[in-house]
PDB file of C-alpha atoms in Angstrom:
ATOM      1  CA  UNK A  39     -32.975 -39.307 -23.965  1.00 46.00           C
ATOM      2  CA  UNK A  40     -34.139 -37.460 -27.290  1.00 42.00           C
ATOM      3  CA  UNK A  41     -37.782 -37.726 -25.889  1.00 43.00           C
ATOM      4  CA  UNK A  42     -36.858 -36.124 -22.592  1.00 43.00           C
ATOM      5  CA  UNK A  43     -35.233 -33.297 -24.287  1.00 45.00           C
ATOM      6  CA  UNK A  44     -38.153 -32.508 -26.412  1.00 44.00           C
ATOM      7  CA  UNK A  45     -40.093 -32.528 -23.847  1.00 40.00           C
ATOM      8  CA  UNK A  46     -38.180 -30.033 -21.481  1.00 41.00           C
ATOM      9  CA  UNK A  47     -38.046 -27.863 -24.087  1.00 50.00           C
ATOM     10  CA  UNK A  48     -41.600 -27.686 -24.525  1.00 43.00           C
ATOM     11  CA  UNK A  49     -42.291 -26.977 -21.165  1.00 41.00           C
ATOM     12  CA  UNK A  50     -39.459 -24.332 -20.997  1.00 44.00           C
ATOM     13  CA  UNK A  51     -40.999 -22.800 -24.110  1.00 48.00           C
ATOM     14  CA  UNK A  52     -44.382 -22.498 -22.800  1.00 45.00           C
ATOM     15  CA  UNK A  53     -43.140 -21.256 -19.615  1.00 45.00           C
ATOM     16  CA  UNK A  54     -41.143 -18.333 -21.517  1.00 46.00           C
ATOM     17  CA  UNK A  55     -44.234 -15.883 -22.175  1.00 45.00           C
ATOM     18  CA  UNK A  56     -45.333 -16.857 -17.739  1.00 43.00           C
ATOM     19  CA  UNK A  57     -42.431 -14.164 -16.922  1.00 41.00           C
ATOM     20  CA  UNK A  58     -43.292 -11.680 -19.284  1.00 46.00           C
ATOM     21  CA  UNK A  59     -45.232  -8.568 -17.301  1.00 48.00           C
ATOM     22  CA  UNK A  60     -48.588  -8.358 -19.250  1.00 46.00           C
ATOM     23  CA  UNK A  61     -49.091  -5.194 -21.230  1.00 47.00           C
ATOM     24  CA  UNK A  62     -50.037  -1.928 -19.607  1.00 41.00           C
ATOM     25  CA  UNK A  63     -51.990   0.543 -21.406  1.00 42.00           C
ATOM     26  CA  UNK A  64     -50.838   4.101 -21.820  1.00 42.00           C
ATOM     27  CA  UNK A  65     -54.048   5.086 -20.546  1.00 43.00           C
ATOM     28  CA  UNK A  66     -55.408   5.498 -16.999  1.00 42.00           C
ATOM     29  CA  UNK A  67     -57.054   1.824 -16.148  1.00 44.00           C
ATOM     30  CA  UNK A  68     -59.174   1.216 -13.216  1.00 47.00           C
ATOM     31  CA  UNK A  69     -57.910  -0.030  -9.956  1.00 50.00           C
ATOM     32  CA  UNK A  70     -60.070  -3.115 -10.560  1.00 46.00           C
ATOM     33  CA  UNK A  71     -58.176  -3.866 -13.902  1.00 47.00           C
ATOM     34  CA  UNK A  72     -54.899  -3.292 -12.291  1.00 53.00           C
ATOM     35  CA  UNK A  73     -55.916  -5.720  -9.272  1.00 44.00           C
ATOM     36  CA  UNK A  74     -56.860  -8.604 -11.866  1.00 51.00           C
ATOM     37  CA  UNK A  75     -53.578  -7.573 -14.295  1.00 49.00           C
ATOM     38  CA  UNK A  76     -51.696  -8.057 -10.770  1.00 49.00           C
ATOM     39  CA  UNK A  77     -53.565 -11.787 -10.100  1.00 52.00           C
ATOM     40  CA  UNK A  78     -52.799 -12.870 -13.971  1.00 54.00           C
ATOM     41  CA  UNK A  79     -49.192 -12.112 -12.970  1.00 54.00           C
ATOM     42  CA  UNK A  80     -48.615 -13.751  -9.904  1.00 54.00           C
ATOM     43  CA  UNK A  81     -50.595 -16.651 -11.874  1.00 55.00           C
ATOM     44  CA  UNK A  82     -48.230 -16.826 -14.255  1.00 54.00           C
ATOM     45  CA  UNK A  83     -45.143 -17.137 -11.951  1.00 51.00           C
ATOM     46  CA  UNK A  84     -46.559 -20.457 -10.097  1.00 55.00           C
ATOM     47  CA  UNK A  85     -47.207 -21.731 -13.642  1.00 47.00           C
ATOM     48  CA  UNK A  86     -43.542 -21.626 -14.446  1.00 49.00           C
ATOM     49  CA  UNK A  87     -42.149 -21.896 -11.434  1.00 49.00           C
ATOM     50  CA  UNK A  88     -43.861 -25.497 -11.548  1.00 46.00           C
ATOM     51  CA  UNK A  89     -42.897 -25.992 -15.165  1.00 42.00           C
ATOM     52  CA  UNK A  90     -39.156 -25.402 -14.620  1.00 44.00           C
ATOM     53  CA  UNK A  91     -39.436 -27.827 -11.560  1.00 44.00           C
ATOM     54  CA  UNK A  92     -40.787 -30.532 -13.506  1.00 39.00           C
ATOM     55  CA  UNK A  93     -38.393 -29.903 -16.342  1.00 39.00           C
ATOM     56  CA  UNK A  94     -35.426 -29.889 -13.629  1.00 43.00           C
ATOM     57  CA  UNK A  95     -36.951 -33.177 -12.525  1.00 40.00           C
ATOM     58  CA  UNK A  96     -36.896 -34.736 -16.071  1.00 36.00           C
ATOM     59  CA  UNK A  97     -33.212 -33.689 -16.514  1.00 37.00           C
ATOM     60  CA  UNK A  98     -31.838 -34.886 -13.444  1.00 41.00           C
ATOM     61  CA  UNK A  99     -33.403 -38.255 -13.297  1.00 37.00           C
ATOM     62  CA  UNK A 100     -31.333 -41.443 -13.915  1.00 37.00           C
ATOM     63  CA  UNK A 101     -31.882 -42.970 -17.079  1.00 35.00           C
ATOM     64  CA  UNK A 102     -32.925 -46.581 -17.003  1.00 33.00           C
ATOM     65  CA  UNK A 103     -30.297 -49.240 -15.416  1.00 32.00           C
ATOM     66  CA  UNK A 104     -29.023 -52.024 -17.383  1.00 37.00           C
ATOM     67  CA  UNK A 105     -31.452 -55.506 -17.332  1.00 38.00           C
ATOM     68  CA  UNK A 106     -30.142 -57.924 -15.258  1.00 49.00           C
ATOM     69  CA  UNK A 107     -29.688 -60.114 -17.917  1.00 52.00           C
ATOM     70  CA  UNK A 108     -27.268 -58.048 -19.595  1.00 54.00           C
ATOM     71  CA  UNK A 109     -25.596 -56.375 -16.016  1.00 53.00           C
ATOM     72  CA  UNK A 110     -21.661 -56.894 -16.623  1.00 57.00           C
ATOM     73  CA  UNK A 111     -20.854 -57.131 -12.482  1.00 58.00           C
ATOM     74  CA  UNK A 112     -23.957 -59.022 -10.834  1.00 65.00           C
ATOM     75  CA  UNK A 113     -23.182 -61.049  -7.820  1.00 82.00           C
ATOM     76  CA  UNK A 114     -25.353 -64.095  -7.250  1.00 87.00           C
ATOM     77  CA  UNK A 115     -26.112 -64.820  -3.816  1.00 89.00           C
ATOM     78  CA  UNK A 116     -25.127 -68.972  -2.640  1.00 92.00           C
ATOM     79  CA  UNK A 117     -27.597 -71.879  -4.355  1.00 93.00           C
ATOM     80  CA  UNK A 118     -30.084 -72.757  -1.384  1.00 90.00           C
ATOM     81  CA  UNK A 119     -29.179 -76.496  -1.813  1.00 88.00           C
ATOM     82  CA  UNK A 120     -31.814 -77.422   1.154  1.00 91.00           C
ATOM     83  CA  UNK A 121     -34.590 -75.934  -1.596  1.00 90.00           C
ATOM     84  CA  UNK A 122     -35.495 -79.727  -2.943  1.00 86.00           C
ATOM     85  CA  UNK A 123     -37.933 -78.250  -5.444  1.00 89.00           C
ATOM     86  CA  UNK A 124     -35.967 -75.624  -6.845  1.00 92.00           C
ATOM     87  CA  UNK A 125     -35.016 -77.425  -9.686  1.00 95.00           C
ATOM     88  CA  UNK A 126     -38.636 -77.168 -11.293  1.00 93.00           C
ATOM     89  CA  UNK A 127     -40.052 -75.153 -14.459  1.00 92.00           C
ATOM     90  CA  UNK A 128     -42.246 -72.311 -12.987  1.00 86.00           C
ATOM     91  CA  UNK A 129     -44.188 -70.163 -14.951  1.00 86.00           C
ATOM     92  CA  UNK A 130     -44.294 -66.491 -13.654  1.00 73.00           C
ATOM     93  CA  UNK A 131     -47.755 -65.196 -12.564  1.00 59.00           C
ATOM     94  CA  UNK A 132     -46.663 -61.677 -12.626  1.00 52.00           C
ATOM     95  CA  UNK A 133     -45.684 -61.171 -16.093  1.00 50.00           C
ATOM     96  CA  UNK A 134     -42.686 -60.717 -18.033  1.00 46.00           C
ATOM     97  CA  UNK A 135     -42.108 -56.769 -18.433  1.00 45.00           C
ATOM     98  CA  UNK A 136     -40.105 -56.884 -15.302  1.00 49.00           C
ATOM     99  CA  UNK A 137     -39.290 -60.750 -14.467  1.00 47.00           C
ATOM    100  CA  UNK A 138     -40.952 -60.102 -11.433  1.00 52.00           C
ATOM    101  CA  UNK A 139     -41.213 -62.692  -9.181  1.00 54.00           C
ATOM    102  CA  UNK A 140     -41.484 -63.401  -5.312  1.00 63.00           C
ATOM    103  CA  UNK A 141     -38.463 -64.875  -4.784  1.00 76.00           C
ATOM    104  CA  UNK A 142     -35.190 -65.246  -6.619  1.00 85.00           C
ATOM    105  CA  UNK A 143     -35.851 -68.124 -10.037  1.00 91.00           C
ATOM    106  CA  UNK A 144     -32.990 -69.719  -9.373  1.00 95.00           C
ATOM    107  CA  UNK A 145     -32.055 -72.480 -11.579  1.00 97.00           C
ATOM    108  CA  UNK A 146     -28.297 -72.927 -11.244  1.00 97.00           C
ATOM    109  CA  UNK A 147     -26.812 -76.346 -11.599  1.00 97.00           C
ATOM    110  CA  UNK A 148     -30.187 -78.107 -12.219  1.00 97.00           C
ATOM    111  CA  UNK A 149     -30.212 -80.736 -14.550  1.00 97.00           C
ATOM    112  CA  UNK A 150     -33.448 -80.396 -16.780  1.00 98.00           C
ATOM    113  CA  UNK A 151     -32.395 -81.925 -20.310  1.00 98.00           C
ATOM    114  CA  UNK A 152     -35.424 -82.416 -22.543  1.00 98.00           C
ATOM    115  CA  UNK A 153     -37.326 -80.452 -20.150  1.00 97.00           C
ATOM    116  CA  UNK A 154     -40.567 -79.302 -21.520  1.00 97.00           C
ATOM    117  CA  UNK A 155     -41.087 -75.665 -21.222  1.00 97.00           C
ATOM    118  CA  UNK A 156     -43.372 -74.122 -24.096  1.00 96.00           C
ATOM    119  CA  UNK A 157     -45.177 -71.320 -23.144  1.00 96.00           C
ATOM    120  CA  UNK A 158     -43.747 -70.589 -19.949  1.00 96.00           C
ATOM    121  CA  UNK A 159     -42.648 -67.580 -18.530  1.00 95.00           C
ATOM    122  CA  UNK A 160     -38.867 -67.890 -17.269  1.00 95.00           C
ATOM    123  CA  UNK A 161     -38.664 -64.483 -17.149  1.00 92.00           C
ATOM    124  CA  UNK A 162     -35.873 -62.965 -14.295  1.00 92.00           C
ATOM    125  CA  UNK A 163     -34.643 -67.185 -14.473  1.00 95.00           C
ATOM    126  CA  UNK A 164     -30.825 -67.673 -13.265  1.00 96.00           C
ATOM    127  CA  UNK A 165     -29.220 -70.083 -14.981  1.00 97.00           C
ATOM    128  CA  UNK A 166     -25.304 -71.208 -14.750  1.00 97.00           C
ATOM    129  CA  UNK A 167     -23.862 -74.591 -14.997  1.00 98.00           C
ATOM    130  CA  UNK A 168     -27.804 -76.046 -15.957  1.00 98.00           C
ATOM    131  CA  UNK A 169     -28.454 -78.646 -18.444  1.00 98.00           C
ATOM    132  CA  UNK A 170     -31.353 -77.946 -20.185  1.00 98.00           C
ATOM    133  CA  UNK A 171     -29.852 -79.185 -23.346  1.00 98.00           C
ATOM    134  CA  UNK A 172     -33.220 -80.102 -26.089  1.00 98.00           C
ATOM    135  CA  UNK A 173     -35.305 -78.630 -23.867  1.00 98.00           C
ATOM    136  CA  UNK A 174     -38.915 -77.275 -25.453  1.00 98.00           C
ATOM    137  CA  UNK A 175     -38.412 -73.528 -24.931  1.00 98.00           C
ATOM    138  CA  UNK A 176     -40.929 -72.655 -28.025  1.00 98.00           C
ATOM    139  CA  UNK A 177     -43.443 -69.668 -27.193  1.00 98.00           C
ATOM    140  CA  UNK A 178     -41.736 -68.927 -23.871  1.00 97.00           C
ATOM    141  CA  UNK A 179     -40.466 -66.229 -22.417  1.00 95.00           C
ATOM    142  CA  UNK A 180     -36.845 -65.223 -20.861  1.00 94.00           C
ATOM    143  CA  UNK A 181     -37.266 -61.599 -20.457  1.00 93.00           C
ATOM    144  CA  UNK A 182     -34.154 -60.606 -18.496  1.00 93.00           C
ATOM    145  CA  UNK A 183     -32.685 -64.041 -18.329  1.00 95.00           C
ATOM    146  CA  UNK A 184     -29.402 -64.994 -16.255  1.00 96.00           C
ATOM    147  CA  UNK A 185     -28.576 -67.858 -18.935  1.00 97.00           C
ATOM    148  CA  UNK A 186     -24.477 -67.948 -18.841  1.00 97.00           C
ATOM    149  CA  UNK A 187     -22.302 -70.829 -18.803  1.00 98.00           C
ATOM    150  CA  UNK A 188     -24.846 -73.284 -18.960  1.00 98.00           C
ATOM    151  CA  UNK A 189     -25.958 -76.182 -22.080  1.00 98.00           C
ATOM    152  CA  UNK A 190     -28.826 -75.549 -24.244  1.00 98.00           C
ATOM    153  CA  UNK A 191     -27.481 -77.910 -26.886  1.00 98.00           C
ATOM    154  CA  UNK A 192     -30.396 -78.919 -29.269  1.00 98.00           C
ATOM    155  CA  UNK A 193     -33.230 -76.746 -27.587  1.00 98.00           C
ATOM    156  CA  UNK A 194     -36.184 -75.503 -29.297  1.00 98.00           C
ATOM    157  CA  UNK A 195     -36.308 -71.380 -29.031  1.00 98.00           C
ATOM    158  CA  UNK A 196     -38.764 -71.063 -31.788  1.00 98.00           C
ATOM    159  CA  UNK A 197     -41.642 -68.156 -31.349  1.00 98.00           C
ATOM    160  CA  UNK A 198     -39.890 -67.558 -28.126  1.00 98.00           C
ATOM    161  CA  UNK A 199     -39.230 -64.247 -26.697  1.00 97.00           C
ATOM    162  CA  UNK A 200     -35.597 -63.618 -25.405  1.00 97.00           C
ATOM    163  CA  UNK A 201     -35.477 -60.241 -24.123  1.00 95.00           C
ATOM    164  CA  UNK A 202     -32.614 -58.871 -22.348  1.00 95.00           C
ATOM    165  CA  UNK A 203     -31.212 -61.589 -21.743  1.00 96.00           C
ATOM    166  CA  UNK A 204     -27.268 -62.730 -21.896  1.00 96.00           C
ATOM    167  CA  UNK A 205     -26.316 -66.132 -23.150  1.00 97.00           C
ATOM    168  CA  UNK A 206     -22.567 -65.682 -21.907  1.00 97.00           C
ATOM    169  CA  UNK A 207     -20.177 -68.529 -22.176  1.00 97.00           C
ATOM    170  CA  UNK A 208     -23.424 -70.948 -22.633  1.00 98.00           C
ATOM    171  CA  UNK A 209     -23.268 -73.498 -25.264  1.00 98.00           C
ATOM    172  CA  UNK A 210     -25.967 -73.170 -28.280  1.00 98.00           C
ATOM    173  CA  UNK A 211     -25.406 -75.854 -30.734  1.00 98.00           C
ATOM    174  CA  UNK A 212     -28.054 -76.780 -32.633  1.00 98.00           C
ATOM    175  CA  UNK A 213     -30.192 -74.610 -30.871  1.00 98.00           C
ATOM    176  CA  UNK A 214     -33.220 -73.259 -32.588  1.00 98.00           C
ATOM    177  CA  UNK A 215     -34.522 -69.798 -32.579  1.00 98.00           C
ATOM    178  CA  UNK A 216     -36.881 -69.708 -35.298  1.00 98.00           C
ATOM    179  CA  UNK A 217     -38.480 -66.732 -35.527  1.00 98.00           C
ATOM    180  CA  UNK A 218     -37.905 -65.742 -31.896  1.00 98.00           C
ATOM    181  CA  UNK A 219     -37.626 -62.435 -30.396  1.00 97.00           C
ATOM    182  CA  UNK A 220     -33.993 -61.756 -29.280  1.00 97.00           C
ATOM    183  CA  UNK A 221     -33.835 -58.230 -28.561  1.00 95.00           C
ATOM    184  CA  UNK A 222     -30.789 -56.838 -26.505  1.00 96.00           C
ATOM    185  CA  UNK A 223     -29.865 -60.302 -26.520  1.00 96.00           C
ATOM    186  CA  UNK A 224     -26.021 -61.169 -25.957  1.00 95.00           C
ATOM    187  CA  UNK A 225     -24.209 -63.964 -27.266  1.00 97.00           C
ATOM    188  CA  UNK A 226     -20.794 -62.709 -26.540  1.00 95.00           C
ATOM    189  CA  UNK A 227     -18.296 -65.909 -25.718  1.00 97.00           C
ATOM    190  CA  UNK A 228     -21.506 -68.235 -26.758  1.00 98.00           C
ATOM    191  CA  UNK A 229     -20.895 -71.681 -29.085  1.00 98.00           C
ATOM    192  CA  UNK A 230     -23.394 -70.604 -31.480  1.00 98.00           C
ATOM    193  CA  UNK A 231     -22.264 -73.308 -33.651  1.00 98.00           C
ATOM    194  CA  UNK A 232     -25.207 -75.201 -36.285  1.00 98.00           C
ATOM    195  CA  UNK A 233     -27.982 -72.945 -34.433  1.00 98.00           C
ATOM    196  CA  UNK A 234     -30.624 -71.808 -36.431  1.00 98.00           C
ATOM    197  CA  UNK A 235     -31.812 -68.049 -36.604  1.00 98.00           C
ATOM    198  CA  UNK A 236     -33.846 -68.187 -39.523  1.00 98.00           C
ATOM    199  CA  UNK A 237     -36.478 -64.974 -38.905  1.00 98.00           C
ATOM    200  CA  UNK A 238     -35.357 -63.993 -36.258  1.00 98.00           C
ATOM    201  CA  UNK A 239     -35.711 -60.712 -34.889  1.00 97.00           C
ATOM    202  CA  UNK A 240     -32.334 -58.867 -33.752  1.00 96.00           C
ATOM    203  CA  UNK A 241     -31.450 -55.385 -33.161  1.00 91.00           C
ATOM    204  CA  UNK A 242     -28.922 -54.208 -35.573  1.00 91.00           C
ATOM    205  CA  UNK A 243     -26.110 -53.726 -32.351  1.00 93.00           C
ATOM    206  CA  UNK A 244     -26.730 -57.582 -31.624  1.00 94.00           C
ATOM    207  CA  UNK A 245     -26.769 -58.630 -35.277  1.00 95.00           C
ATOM    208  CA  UNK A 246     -23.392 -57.233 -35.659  1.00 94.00           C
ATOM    209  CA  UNK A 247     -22.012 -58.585 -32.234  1.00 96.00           C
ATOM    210  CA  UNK A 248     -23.492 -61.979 -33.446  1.00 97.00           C
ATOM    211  CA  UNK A 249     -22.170 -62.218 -36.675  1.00 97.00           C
ATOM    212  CA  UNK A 250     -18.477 -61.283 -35.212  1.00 97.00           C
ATOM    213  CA  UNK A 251     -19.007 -64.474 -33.325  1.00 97.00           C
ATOM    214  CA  UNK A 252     -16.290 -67.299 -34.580  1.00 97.00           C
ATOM    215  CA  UNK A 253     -18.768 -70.115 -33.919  1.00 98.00           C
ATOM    216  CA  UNK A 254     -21.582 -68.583 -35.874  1.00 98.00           C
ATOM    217  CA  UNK A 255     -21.296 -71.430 -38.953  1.00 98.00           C
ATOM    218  CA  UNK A 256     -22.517 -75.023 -39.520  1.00 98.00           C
ATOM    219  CA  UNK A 257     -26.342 -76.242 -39.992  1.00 98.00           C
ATOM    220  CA  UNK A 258     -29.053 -77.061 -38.171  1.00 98.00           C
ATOM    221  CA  UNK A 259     -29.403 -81.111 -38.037  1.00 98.00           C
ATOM    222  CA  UNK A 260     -32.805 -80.756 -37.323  1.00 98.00           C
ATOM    223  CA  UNK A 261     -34.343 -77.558 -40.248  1.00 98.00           C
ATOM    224  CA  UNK A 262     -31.116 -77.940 -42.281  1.00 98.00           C
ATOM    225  CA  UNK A 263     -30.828 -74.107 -42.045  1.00 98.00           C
ATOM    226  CA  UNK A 264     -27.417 -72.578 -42.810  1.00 98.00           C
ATOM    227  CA  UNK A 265     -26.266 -71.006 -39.434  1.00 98.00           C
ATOM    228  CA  UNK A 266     -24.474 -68.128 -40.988  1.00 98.00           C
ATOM    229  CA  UNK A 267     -26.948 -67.234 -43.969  1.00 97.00           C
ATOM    230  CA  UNK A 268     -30.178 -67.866 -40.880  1.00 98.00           C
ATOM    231  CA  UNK A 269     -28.509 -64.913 -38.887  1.00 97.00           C
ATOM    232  CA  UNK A 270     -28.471 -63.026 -42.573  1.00 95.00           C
ATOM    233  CA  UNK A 271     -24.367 -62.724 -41.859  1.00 96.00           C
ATOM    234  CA  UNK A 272     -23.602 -62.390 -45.535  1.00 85.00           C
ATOM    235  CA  UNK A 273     -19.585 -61.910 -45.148  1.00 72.00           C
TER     236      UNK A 273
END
């Protein structure tokens, strides 16, 4: 929002001087100067008259909607049960800026524990009610994942890149996220208990929503990492 306000008000500024009338001379010009003064003029007034729309534009445009991840009221449509191979790791061939995908990555109610996952792309993934407890999530990515209520027990995050995402009401323990990238990440109402966050990155909003969390304590049984003093929750 800062951006976009610089940025109309360097378009309004240079559009200030376009509705100024240019300077006449005291002195008798020529009717071919006064044509040409005329032209600059009328020049001038498209200029800003196109500047002030695209400023209007900037100022009335929505700024950008929540991730789906992170959306508080999302309704998920019914789990295609007929869909035999729904229940299978798929790596996105789109990308992961916008979890795009071709149809809808559901993975609710699968059971996948110990899957092996590394390097994937999950993102856009729905998860609720899935077991991929000690699954091998390291290097992937969940940008925008769906991951609530749902057991990831024991699985490896490490390297991995957890992008607005929401792990709401999911259970974490022992869960490692070793240097992983968990930007506008939540883990409100998550069992965060002996997971390890040692280098993680967080933004400083999650880090304090995280280290509120009553489960945040224990070690990892599989680094030994302190689960408080990983997250760098001193008190």
């Amino acid at each position: 929002m800062v951006a976009k306000t610089t940025l109309i008000s360097l378009l309004l500024a240079s559009s200030t001087s376009a509705f100024a009338p240019p300077q006449m001379q005291t002195t008798t010009t020529s009717r071919t100067t006064q044509l040409s003064a005329t032209k600059n003029n009328n020049n001038n007034i498209e200029i800003a008259a196109a500047t002030f729309a695209i400023a209007s534009s900037l100022l009335l445009s929505p700024l950008s909607a929540s991730a789906d991840g992170q959306t508080k009221e999302f309704k998920l449509p019914p789990i295609d049960q007929s869909d035999k191979s729904r229940c299978v790791l798929n790596s996105s061939k789109m990308g992961q800026a916008n979890a795009a995908r071709d149809k809808l990555y559901d993975l609710r109610e699968c059971p996948l524990s110990g899957v092996k996952g590394n390097e994937f792309d999950l993102s856009g993934v729905i998860m609720t009610g899935t077991d991929v407890s000690k699954a091998n999530f390291r290097d992937a990515q969940f940008s925008k994942g769906y991951l609530r209520n749902s057991n990831f027990d024991g699985a490896d995050f490490t390297n991995a890149i957890v992008d607005r995402a929401t792990f709401k009401g999911s259970s974490l323990k022992g869960t490692i996220f070793a240097n992983a990238v968990l930007t506008a990440t939540s883990f409100e109402g998550a069992d965060v208990e002996n997971a390890d966050f040692t280098d993680a990155y967080i933004g400083d909003f999650d880090i304090r929503n995280l280290c509120k969390n009553p489960t945040l304590k224990g070690e990892n049984p599989t680094t030994g990492a302190d689960t408080r003093l990983s997250a760098n929750c001193i008190n």
